[in-house]
Amino acid sequence: MTAERYVKEVGKLLKCRASKKKEVKRQLLAEINRAAANGEPLEDVLGRMGIPWDYANRYNDNFDKAERKAAKRERALKIWGIVLLVLAVLTAVVYWNLPKWSDISESSVFSEERVKAQAEEIIRLYSDNEFEAVTGYMNEEMKQVLNAATLQYTKSQMKEDFGELLAFGNMYASEAKQSGARYAMVQVSVSYSEMSVTYTITFDEEMKLAGFFVK
């Protein structure tokens, strides 16, 4: 074991404030170096001092109550500082990943008219069972989740057949910023002859379909 390593191990075991610990370590290293400079082998010097645990405890036994109390308070503050730092990082990560919504009319990326028109086109294709055409609008990530067969199957599992498309309700469009990317989302209720369906459609910055939800 080197002198520096021995001093470091002792420092870890000292029950005192950081400033006091620094002072003890400085004095200990100086004592070891003096003995070595006088020709005493390092192994003998460290052997005479004892294992780090024993050496540190000789100091710990002599620290007064005030020093011990101050050391505990310092450690507590350090722990809370680490906890608060971790919480701050986690909060920043959560905030970064949560979507931040804004009015799409103020968007510098999306055209509200185009977003609504493309959403209507996709809904009409889906209503006419043109599932392959719907998948043509999807981005690559979306295609890994949905395909024409999946769209057809999920639509067939609805409680009722939609029937004829009658009318679109008001379209609500907004922009979301999430993890550094921007998305446009449209929600609209569509009336069919047999039922009403609410669509939630999401586009990425390339106006590719990134989300398609029907209920």
mmCIF file with all atom_site columns, C-alpha atoms in Angstrom, residues 1 11 19 33 56 70 74 82 88 92 95 100-101 108 130 139 163 167 175 207:
data_model
loop_
_atom_site.group_PDB
_atom_site.id
_atom_site.type_symbol
_atom_site.label_atom_id
_atom_site.label_alt_id
_atom_site.label_comp_id
_atom_site.label_asym_id
_atom_site.label_entity_id
_atom_site.label_seq_id
_atom_site.pdbx_PDB_ins_code
_atom_site.Cartn_x
_atom_site.Cartn_y
_atom_site.Cartn_z
_atom_site.occupancy
_atom_site.B_iso_or_equiv
_atom_site.pdbx_formal_charge
_atom_site.auth_seq_id
_atom_site.auth_comp_id
_atom_site.auth_asym_id
_atom_site.auth_atom_id
_atom_site.pdbx_PDB_model_num
ATOM 1  C CA . MET A 1 1   ? 0.000   0.000  0.000   1.00 0.00 ? 1   MET A CA 1
ATOM 2  C CA . GLY A 1 11  ? -9.711  9.746  5.765   1.00 0.00 ? 11  GLY A CA 1
ATOM 3  C CA . SER A 1 19  ? -11.935 20.660 7.047   1.00 0.00 ? 19  SER A CA 1
ATOM 4  C CA . ASN A 1 33  ? 7.027   11.101 4.394   1.00 0.00 ? 33  ASN A CA 1
ATOM 5  C CA . ALA A 1 56  ? -8.663  6.472  12.384  1.00 0.00 ? 56  ALA A CA 1
ATOM 6  C CA . ALA A 1 70  ? -20.807 19.120 13.345  1.00 0.00 ? 70  ALA A CA 1
ATOM 7  C CA . GLU A 1 74  ? -22.222 18.171 7.465   1.00 0.00 ? 74  GLU A CA 1
ATOM 8  C CA . ILE A 1 82  ? -27.191 14.763 -3.447  1.00 0.00 ? 82  ILE A CA 1
ATOM 9  C CA . ALA A 1 88  ? -33.628 18.134 -9.949  1.00 0.00 ? 88  ALA A CA 1
ATOM 10 C CA . ALA A 1 92  ? -35.670 17.979 -15.766 1.00 0.00 ? 92  ALA A CA 1
ATOM 11 C CA . TYR A 1 95  ? -40.192 17.837 -18.000 1.00 0.00 ? 95  TYR A CA 1
ATOM 12 C CA . LYS A 1 100 ? -45.770 20.885 -24.089 1.00 0.00 ? 100 LYS A CA 1
ATOM 13 C CA . TRP A 1 101 ? -48.914 21.954 -25.893 1.00 0.00 ? 101 TRP A CA 1
ATOM 14 C CA . SER A 1 108 ? -43.578 27.701 -37.167 1.00 0.00 ? 108 SER A CA 1
ATOM 15 C CA . GLU A 1 130 ? -58.747 1.868  -47.799 1.00 0.00 ? 130 GLU A CA 1
ATOM 16 C CA . ASN A 1 139 ? -43.843 7.197  -40.689 1.00 0.00 ? 139 ASN A CA 1
ATOM 17 C CA . GLY A 1 163 ? -72.168 2.817  -41.734 1.00 0.00 ? 163 GLY A CA 1
ATOM 18 C CA . ALA A 1 167 ? -70.446 14.620 -41.178 1.00 0.00 ? 167 ALA A CA 1
ATOM 19 C CA . GLU A 1 175 ? -48.943 21.418 -31.503 1.00 0.00 ? 175 GLU A CA 1
ATOM 20 C CA . MET A 1 207 ? -46.440 15.410 -41.841 1.00 0.00 ? 207 MET A CA 1
#
